[in-house]
XYZ file of C-alpha atoms in Angstrom:
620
model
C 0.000 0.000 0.000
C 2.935 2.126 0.673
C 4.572 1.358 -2.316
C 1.418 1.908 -4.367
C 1.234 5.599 -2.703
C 5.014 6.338 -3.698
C 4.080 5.739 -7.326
C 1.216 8.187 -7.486
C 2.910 10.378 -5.663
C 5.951 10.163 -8.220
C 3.165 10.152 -11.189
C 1.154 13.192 -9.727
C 4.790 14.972 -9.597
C 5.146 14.501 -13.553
C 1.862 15.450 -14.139
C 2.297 18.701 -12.594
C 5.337 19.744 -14.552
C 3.609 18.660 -17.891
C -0.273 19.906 -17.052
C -1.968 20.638 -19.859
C -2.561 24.620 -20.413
C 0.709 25.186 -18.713
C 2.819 28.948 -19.954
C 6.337 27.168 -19.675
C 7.221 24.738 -23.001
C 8.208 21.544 -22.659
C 10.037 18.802 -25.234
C 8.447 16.127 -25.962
C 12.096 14.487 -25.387
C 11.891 15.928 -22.063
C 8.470 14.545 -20.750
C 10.185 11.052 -21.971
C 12.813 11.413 -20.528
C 11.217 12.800 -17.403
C 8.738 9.980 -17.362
C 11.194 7.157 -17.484
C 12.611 8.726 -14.482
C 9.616 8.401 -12.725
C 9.490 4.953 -13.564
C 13.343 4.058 -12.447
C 12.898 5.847 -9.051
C 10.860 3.261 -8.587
C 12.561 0.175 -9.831
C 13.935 -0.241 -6.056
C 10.285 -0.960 -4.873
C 8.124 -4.531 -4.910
C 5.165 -2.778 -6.821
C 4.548 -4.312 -10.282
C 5.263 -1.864 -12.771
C 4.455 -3.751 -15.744
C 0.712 -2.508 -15.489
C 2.089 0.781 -15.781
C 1.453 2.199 -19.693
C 5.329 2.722 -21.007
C 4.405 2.271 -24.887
C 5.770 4.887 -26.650
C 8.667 6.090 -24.498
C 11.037 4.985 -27.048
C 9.099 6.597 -29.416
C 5.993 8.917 -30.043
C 3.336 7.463 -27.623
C 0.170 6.578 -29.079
C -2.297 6.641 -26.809
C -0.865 8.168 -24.483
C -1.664 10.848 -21.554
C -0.399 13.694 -24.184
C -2.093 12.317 -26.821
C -5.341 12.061 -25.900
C -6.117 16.146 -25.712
C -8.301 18.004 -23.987
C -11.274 16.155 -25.327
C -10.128 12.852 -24.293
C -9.160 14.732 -20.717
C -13.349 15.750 -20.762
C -14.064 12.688 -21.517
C -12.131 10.302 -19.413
C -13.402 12.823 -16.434
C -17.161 11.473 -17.086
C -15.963 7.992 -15.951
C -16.765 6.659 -11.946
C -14.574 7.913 -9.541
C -12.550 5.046 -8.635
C -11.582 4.945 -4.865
C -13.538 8.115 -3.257
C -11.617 9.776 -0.396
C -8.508 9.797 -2.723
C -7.407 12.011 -5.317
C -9.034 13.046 -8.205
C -7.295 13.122 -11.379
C -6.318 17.140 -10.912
C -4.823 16.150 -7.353
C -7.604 17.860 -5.831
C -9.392 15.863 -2.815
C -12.343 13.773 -3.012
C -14.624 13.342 0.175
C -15.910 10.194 1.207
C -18.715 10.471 -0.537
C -16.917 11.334 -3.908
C -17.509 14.879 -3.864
C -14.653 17.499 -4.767
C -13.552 19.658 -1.758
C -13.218 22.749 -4.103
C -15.415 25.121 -2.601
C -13.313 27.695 -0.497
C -14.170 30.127 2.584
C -15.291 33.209 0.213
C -17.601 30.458 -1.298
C -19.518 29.217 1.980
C -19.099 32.586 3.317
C -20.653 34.552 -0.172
C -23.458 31.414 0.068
C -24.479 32.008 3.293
C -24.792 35.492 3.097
C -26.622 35.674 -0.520
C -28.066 32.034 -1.169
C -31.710 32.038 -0.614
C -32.186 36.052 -1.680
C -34.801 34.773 -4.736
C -38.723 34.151 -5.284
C -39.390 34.385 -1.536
C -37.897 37.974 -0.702
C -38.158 39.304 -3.947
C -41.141 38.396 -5.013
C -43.519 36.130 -2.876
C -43.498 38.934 -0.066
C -45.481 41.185 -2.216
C -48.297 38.498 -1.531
C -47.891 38.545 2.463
C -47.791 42.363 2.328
C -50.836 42.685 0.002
C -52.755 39.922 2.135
C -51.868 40.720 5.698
C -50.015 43.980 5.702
C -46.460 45.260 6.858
C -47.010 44.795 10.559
C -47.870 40.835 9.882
C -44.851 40.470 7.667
C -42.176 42.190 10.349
C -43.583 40.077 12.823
C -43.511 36.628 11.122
C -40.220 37.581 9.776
C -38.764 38.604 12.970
C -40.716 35.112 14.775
C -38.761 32.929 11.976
C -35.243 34.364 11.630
C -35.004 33.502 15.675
C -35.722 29.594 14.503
C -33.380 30.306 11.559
C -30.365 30.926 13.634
C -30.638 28.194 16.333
C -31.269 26.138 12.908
C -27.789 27.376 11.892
C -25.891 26.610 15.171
C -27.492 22.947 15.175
C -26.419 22.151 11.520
C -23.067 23.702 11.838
C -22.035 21.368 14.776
C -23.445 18.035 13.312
C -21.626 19.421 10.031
C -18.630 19.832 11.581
C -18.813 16.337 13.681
C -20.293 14.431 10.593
C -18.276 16.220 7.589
C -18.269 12.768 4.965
C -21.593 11.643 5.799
C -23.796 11.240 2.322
C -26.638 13.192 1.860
C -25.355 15.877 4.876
C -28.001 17.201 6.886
C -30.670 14.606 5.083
C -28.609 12.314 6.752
C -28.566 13.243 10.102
C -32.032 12.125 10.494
C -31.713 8.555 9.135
C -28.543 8.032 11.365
C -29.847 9.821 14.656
C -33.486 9.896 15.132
C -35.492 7.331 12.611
C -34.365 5.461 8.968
C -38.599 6.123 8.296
C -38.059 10.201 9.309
C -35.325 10.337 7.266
C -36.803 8.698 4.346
C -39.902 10.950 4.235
C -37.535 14.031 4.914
C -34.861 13.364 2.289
C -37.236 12.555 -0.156
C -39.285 15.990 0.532
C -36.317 18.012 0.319
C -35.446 16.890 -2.631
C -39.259 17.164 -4.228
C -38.789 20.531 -3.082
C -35.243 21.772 -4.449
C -36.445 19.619 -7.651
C -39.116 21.614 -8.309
C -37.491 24.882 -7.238
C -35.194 25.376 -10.446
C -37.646 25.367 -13.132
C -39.831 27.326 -10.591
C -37.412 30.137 -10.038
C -36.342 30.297 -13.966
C -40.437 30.863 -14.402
C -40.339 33.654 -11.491
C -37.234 34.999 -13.678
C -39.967 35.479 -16.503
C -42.169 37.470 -14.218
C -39.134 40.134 -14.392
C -38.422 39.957 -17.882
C -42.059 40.887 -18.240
C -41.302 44.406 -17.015
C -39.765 45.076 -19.406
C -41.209 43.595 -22.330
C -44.060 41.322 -23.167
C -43.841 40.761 -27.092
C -40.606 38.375 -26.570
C -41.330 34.876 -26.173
C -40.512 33.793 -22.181
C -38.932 30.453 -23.598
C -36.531 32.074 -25.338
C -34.823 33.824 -21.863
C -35.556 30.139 -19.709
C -33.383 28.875 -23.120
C -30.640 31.043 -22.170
C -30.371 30.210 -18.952
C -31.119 27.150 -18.720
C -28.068 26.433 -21.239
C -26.370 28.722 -19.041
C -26.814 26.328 -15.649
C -26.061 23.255 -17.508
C -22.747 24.043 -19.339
C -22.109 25.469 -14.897
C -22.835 22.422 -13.367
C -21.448 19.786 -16.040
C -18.087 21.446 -15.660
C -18.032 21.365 -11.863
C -18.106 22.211 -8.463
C -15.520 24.860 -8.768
C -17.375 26.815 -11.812
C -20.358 27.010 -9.708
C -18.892 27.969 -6.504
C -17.599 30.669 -8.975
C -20.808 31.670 -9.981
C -22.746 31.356 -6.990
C -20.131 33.692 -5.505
C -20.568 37.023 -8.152
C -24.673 36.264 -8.676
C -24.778 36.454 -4.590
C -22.326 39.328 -4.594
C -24.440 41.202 -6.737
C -27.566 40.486 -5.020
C -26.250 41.918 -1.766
C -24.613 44.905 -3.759
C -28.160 45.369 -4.554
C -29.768 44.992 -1.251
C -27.189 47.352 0.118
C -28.062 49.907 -2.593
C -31.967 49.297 -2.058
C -31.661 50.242 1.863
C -29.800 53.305 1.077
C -32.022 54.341 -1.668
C -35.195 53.382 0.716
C -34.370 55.945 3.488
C -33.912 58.406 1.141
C -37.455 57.817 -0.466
C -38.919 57.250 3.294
C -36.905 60.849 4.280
C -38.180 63.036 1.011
C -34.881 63.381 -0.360
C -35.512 60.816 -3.625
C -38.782 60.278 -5.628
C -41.312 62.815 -6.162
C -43.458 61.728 -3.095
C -41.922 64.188 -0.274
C -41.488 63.137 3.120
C -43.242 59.375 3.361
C -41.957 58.366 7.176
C -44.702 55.558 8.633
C -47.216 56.874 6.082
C -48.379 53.715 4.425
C -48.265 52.018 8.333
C -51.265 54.170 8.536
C -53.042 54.180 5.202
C -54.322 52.014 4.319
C -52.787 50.788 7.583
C -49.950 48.292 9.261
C -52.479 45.389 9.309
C -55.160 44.505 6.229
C -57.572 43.254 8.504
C -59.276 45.264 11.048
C -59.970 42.313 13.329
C -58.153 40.489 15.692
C -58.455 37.312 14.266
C -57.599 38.746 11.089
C -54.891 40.222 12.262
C -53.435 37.222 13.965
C -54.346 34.721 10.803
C -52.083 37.344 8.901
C -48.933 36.968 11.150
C -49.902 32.852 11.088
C -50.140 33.640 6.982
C -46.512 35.041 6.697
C -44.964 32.252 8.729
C -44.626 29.655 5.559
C -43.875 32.873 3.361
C -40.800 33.284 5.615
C -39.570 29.988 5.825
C -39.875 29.935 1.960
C -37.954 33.084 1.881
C -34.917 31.998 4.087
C -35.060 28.580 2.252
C -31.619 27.853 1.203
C -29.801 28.716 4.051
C -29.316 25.237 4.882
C -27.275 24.789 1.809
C -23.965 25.783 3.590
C -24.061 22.119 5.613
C -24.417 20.375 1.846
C -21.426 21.752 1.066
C -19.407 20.528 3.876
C -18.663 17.291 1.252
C -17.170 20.172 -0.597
C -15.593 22.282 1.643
C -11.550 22.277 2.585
C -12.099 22.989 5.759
C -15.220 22.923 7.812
C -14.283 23.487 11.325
C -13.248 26.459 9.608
C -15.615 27.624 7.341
C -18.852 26.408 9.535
C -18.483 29.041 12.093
C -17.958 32.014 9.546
C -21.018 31.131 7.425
C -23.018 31.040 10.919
C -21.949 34.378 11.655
C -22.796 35.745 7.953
C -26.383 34.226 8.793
C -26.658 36.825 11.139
C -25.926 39.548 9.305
C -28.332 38.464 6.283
C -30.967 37.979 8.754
C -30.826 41.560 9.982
C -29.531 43.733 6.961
C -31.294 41.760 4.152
C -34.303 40.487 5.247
C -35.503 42.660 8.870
C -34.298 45.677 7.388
C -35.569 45.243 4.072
C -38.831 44.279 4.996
C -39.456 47.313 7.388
C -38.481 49.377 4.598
C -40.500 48.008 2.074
C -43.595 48.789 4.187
C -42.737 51.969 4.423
C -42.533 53.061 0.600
C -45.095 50.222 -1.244
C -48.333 50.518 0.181
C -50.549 47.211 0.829
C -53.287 48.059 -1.526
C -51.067 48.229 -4.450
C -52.701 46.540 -7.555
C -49.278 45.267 -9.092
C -47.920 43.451 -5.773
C -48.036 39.529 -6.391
C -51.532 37.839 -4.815
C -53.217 41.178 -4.589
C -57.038 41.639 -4.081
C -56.618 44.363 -6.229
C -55.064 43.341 -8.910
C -55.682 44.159 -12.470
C -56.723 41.633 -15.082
C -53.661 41.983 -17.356
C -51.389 43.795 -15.084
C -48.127 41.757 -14.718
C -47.122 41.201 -11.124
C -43.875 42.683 -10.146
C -41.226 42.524 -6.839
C -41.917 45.308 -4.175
C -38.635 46.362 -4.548
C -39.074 47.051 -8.208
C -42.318 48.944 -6.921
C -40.566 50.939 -4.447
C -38.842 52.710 -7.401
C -41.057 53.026 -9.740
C -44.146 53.987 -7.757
C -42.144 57.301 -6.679
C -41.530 57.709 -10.098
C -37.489 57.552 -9.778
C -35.895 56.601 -13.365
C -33.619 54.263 -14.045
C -33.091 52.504 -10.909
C -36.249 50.356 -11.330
C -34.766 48.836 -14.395
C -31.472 48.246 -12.581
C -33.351 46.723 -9.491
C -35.337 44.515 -11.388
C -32.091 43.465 -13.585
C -30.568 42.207 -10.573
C -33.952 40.432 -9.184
C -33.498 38.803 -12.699
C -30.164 37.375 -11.680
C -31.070 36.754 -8.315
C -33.646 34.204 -9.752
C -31.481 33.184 -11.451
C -29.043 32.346 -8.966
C -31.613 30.363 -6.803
C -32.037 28.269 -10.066
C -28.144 27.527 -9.294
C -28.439 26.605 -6.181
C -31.490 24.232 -6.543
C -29.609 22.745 -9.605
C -26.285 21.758 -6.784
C -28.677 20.939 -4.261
C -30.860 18.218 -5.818
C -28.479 16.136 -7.807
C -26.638 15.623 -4.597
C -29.583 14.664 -2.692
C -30.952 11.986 -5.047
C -27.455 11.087 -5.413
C -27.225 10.628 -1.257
C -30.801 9.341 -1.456
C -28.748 6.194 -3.765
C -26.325 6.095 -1.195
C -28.354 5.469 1.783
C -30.121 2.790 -0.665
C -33.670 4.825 -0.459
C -33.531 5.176 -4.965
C -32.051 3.307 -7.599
C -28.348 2.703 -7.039
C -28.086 3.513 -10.625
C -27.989 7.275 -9.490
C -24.983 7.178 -6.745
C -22.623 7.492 -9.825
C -20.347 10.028 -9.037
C -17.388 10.625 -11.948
C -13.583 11.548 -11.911
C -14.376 15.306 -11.253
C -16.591 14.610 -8.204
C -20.185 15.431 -10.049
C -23.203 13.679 -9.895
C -23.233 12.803 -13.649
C -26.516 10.748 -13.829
C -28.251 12.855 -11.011
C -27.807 15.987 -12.964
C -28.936 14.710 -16.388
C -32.804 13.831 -14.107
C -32.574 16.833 -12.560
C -32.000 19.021 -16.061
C -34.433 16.928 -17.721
C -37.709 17.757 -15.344
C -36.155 21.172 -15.567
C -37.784 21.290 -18.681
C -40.771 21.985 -16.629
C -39.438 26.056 -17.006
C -40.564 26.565 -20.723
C -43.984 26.366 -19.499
C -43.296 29.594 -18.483
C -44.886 31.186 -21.856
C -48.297 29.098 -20.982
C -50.968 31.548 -19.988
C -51.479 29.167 -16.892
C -48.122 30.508 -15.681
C -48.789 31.608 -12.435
C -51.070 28.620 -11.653
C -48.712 26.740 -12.276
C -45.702 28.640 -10.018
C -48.541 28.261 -7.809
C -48.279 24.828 -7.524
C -44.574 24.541 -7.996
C -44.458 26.591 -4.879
C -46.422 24.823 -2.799
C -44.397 22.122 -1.184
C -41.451 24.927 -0.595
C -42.266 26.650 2.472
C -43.840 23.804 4.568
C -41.092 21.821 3.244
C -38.443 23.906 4.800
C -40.447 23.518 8.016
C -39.928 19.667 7.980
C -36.013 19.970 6.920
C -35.197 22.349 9.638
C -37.361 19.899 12.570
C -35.274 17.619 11.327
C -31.934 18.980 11.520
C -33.024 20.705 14.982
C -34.295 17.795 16.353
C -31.303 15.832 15.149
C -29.051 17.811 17.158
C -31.395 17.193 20.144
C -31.008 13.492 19.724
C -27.231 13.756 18.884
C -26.397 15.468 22.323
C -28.537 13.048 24.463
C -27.150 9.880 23.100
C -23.369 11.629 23.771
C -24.728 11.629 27.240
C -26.318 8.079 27.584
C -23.093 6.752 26.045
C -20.844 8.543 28.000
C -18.910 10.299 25.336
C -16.993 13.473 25.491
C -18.608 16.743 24.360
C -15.273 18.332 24.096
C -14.326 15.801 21.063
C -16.784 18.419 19.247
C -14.883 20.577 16.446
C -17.528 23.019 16.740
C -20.378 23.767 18.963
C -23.816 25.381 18.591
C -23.435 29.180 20.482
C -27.438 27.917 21.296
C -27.153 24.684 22.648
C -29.649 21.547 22.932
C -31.743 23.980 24.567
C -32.050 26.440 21.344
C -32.723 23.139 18.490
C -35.777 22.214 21.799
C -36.890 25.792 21.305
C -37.071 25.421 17.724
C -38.421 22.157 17.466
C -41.239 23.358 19.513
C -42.092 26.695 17.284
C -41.809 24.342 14.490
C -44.954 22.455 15.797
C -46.919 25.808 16.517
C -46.375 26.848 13.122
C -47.662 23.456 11.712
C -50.582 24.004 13.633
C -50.914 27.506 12.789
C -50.843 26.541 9.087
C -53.320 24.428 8.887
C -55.595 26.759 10.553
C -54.512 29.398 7.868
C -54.666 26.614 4.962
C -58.233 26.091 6.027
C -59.703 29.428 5.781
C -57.174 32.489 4.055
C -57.211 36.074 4.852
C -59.419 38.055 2.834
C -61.299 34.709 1.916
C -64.083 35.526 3.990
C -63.964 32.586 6.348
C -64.686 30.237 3.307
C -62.667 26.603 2.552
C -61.111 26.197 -0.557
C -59.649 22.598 -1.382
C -57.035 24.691 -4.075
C -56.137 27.063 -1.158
C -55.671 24.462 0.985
C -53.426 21.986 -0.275
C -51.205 25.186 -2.267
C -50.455 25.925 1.524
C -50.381 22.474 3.280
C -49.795 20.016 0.328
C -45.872 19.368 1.763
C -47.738 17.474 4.800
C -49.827 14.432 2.329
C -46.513 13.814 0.509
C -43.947 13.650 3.814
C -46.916 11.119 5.150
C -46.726 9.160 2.067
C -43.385 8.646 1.705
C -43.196 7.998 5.902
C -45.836 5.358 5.915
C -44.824 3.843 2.617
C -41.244 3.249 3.684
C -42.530 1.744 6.896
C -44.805 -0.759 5.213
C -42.077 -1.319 1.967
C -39.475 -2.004 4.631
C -41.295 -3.237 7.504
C -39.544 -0.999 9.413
C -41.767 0.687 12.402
C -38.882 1.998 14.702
C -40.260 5.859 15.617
C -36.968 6.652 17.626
C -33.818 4.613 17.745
C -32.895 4.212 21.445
C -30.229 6.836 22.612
C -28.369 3.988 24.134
C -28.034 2.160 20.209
C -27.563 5.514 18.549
C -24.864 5.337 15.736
C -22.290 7.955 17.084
C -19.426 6.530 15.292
C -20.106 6.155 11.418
C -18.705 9.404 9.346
C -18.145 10.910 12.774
C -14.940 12.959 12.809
C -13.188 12.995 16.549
C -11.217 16.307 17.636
C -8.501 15.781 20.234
C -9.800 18.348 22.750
C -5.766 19.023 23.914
C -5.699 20.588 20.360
C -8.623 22.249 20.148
C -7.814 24.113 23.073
C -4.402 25.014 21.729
C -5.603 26.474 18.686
C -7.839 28.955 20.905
C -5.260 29.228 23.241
C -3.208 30.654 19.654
C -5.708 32.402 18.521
C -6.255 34.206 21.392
C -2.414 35.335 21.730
C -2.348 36.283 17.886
C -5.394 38.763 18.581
C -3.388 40.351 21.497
C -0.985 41.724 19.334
C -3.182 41.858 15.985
C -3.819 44.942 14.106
C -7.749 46.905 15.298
C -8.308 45.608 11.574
C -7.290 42.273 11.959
C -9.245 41.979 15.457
C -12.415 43.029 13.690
C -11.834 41.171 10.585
C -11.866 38.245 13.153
C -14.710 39.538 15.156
C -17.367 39.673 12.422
C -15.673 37.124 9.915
């Protein structure tokens, strides 16, 4: 085995002086010559060289690694990855579960700070301020970005102590609370993300359609859907690369919006003078003018949120992908924070304060004009105070932003139905991972329902984002119970088994206590949705069947799939038993001696660190 290592070692070496594309020429005498060093230095050693391919060293190699060109190089990286957890064929590591760790800290960091900024903010809020009002939408907001933080801390330990498991987070559940819950839940995410790319390339439309109507839709879905695939069959690096300037610019944006916003709320843009709280007052902070109203309103905006923040889960996926996670898991919890309060809080408060609730082009409203095309809020916040320009620019960027969210949904459901393979809950046919670490098969299934987004021209359009949307927020709901309550179950069976909480690379800043919390609000807002799902605001107090399985239709399928796995398997276990808990599998161990040390370090290198550098580390 030793042996064997020496000789890649000694092959990766040549490779690197002769990789293709490199600036310094080389003879082909001298890669010969080179080569059948390579091959003498090892002469000394047991391993069987005679497998090795040496035709052509005497003369011009055939079929050779030079001769095959970049297209043979393409194609040779399409074939199964051979031993994961090795290298690939660029020397870059492969996780245990055959995934490329390319994605660096500006990647997870950029993710977690931009990833999930699509339909839901942009867009679907128009609905829950046109429905319930800006009061109702502040309020649900604030009531859900609490749950999405101690969601954060929970999946950043487990991601950290369980960085090769397959499937990630999906995982968790399987391994620490129920192989039936973790069926259902896999499955749902994955129903959910699946259905979430050609749904956010149709929302993409919606923009386009400000500025034009007389060009067929299809023809922009064409673009980018050609766009996405080229992205995502070259790898993980090129999308971490894109991911990282489409969430750049979507922050760039969100930055620019608040700015611009005070200035419209103070008088000093638009041609509306000084706006302040107007539109809190009328037509008023809440639609309704009853208390149940009022409450059903905040209960309405609940899903809408967890829709909105969907995505920010993605970080933990990526730990298959990441070079580091002990050290990129605690800056992408911190960036969390910051998106929570400077891109969604403060963003919402100041979109109530310059779109007013009873405007007829805000998405779901009761006012709404037959032909009218439905745009974001934050488009409307622009144009209705009649500033030039910058609604164009806004909506450009909401265009991207879509966009974007179609990237993400594109990495995020290959790999689960590739984990779902894994775990041996789909085909096997679809664990194949290739030479460059990507899903090959997954992807090619997920592109080809994709093809769901050129119905996007249809004049049933929005009926059918409708539906596309449905499963989205409630399934976000079930993913985050899950990893929450994993992370409950994970700590307890540390304690039954008497293991050592200081083997932990990271820990949750909220504890068991804050995944309890959230597992609990998790359950009132289940509740709370079905009462909403049953009778809507502004619906009068009547039951619609459409209403209520666009807002509760997540629930039937996570059933199905739980019950059907129990009765396909005959497997009824609801909990595993802390005491037979697998805490071992995938589990990476920290030697807490070393752990400490590096604080101990860190601590002394911030003593005499630069005010930059201390700050830098503070908020980074």
């Amino acid at each position: 085995m030793e042996m064997a290592s020496s000789f890649h070692s000694e092959k990766r070496s040549f490779d690197s002086k002769h990789r293709l594309g490199s600036n310094t020429p080389v003879s082909e005498e001298t890669q010969i010559n080179d080569y059948k060093g390579t091959v003498e230095n090892l002469s000394d050693s047991p391993v069987e060289v005679s497998n090795i391919q040496t035709e052509g060293i005497d003369g011009p190699p055939k079929q050779g690694f030079f001769q095959r060109g970049i297209l043979g190089r393409v194609v040779d990286s399409y074939r199964r990855a051979d031993i994961p957890g090795q290298d690939d064929p660029e020397g870059d590591m492969v996780s245990n579960a055959g995934l490329k760790q390319a994605l660096k800290t500006r990647h997870v960091a950029m993710m977690s700070l931009g990833t999930g900024i699509g339909t839901g903010l942009l867009i679907a809020n128009g609905k829950g301020l046109s429905n319930a009002g800006p009061a109702p939408l502040l309020i649900g907001y604030g009531l859900v970005s609490v749950n999405t933080y101690f969601m954060v801390q929970a999946a950043g330990e487990l991601a950290v102590a369980f960085p090769t498991i397959p499937g990630s987070f999906n995982a968790y559940t399987s391994q620490l609370v129920s192989r039936p819950f973790g069926f259902a839940t896999t499955w749902l995410f994955f129903v959910q993300w699946l259905t979430m790319f050609p749904m956010e390339l149709i929302a993409m439309t919606f923009a386009v359609r400000f500025w034009t109507t007389r060009v067929d839709a299809d023809v922009f879905v064409l673009i980018f859907f050609v766009f996405l695939f080229i992205v995502h069959f070259i790898g993980v690096e090129a999308y971490g690369e894109t991911e990282f300037f489409l969430n750049l610019f979507k922050v760039l944006m969100v930055i620019g919006f608040v700015i611009f916003a005070i200035c419209v709320a103070a008088g000093g843009a638009g041609d509306s003078g000084y706006i302040g709280a107007k539109y809190w007052h009328d037509p008023g902070a809440f639609v309704s003018h009853t208390a149940e109203g009022r409450y059903k309103g905040v209960c309405y905006v609940l899903v809408s949120a967890y829709f909105s923040y969907g995505g920010t889960e993605l970080f933990v996926l990526s730990v298959n992908e990441q070079e580091n996670p002990r050290k990129t898991t605690p800056t992408a919890t911190k960036t969390t924070i910051y998106r929570i309060i400077f891109i969604y809080l403060l963003t919402i408060v100041l979109v109530g304060f310059t779109v007013p609730n009873n405007h007829p082009r805000l998405m779901g409203s009761p006012y709404a004009k037959e032909g009218v095309q439905s745009v974001s809020p934050y488009v409307l916040a622009a144009s209705y105070h009649h500033v030039r320009v910058l609604p164009h620019f806004i909506n450009a960027v909401v265009m991207l932003a879509l966009v974007s969210m179609s990237n993400s949904a594109m990495y995020a459901a290959p790999r689960l139905i590739c984990s779902l393979a894994q775990q041996g809950y789909c085909p096997k046919y679809f664990d194949y991972i290739d030479r460059r670490g990507r899903p090959t098969r997954a992807l090619v299934l997920c592109f080809i329902i994709g093809v769901i987004a050129f119905a996007s021209s249809s004049e049933k359009r929005e009926t059918i984002f409708s539906w596309l949307s449905a499963i989205a927020g409630l399934s976000e709901l079930f993913t985050w119970s899950s990893i929450m309550l994993s992370h409950v179950r994970f700590r307890a069976a540390i304690k039954v088994q008497g293991k050592d909480i200081n083997e932990l690379g990271y820990k949750s800043n909220t504890g068991v206590w804050g995944s309890a919390y959230g597992v609990f609000f998790s359950l009132l807002v289940f509740a709370a949705q079905f009462w909403v799902a049953l009778s809507a605001p502004n619906s009068g107090g009547k039951c619609s069947a459409s209403d209520f399985f666009q807002s509760y239709l997540a629930l039937p399928i996570w059933l199905t799939f739980y019950v059907g796995f129990m009765l396909w398997t005959r497997d009824f276990t609801f909990l595993i038993p802390l005491n037979k808990v697998d805490l071992d599998s995938y589990r990476r161990y920290y030697d807490p001696e070393l752990l400490r040390q590096e604080d101990e370090e860190h601590k002394q290198a911030m003593k005499s660190a630069s005010i930059w550098i201390k700050l830098h580390s503070f908020f980074c």
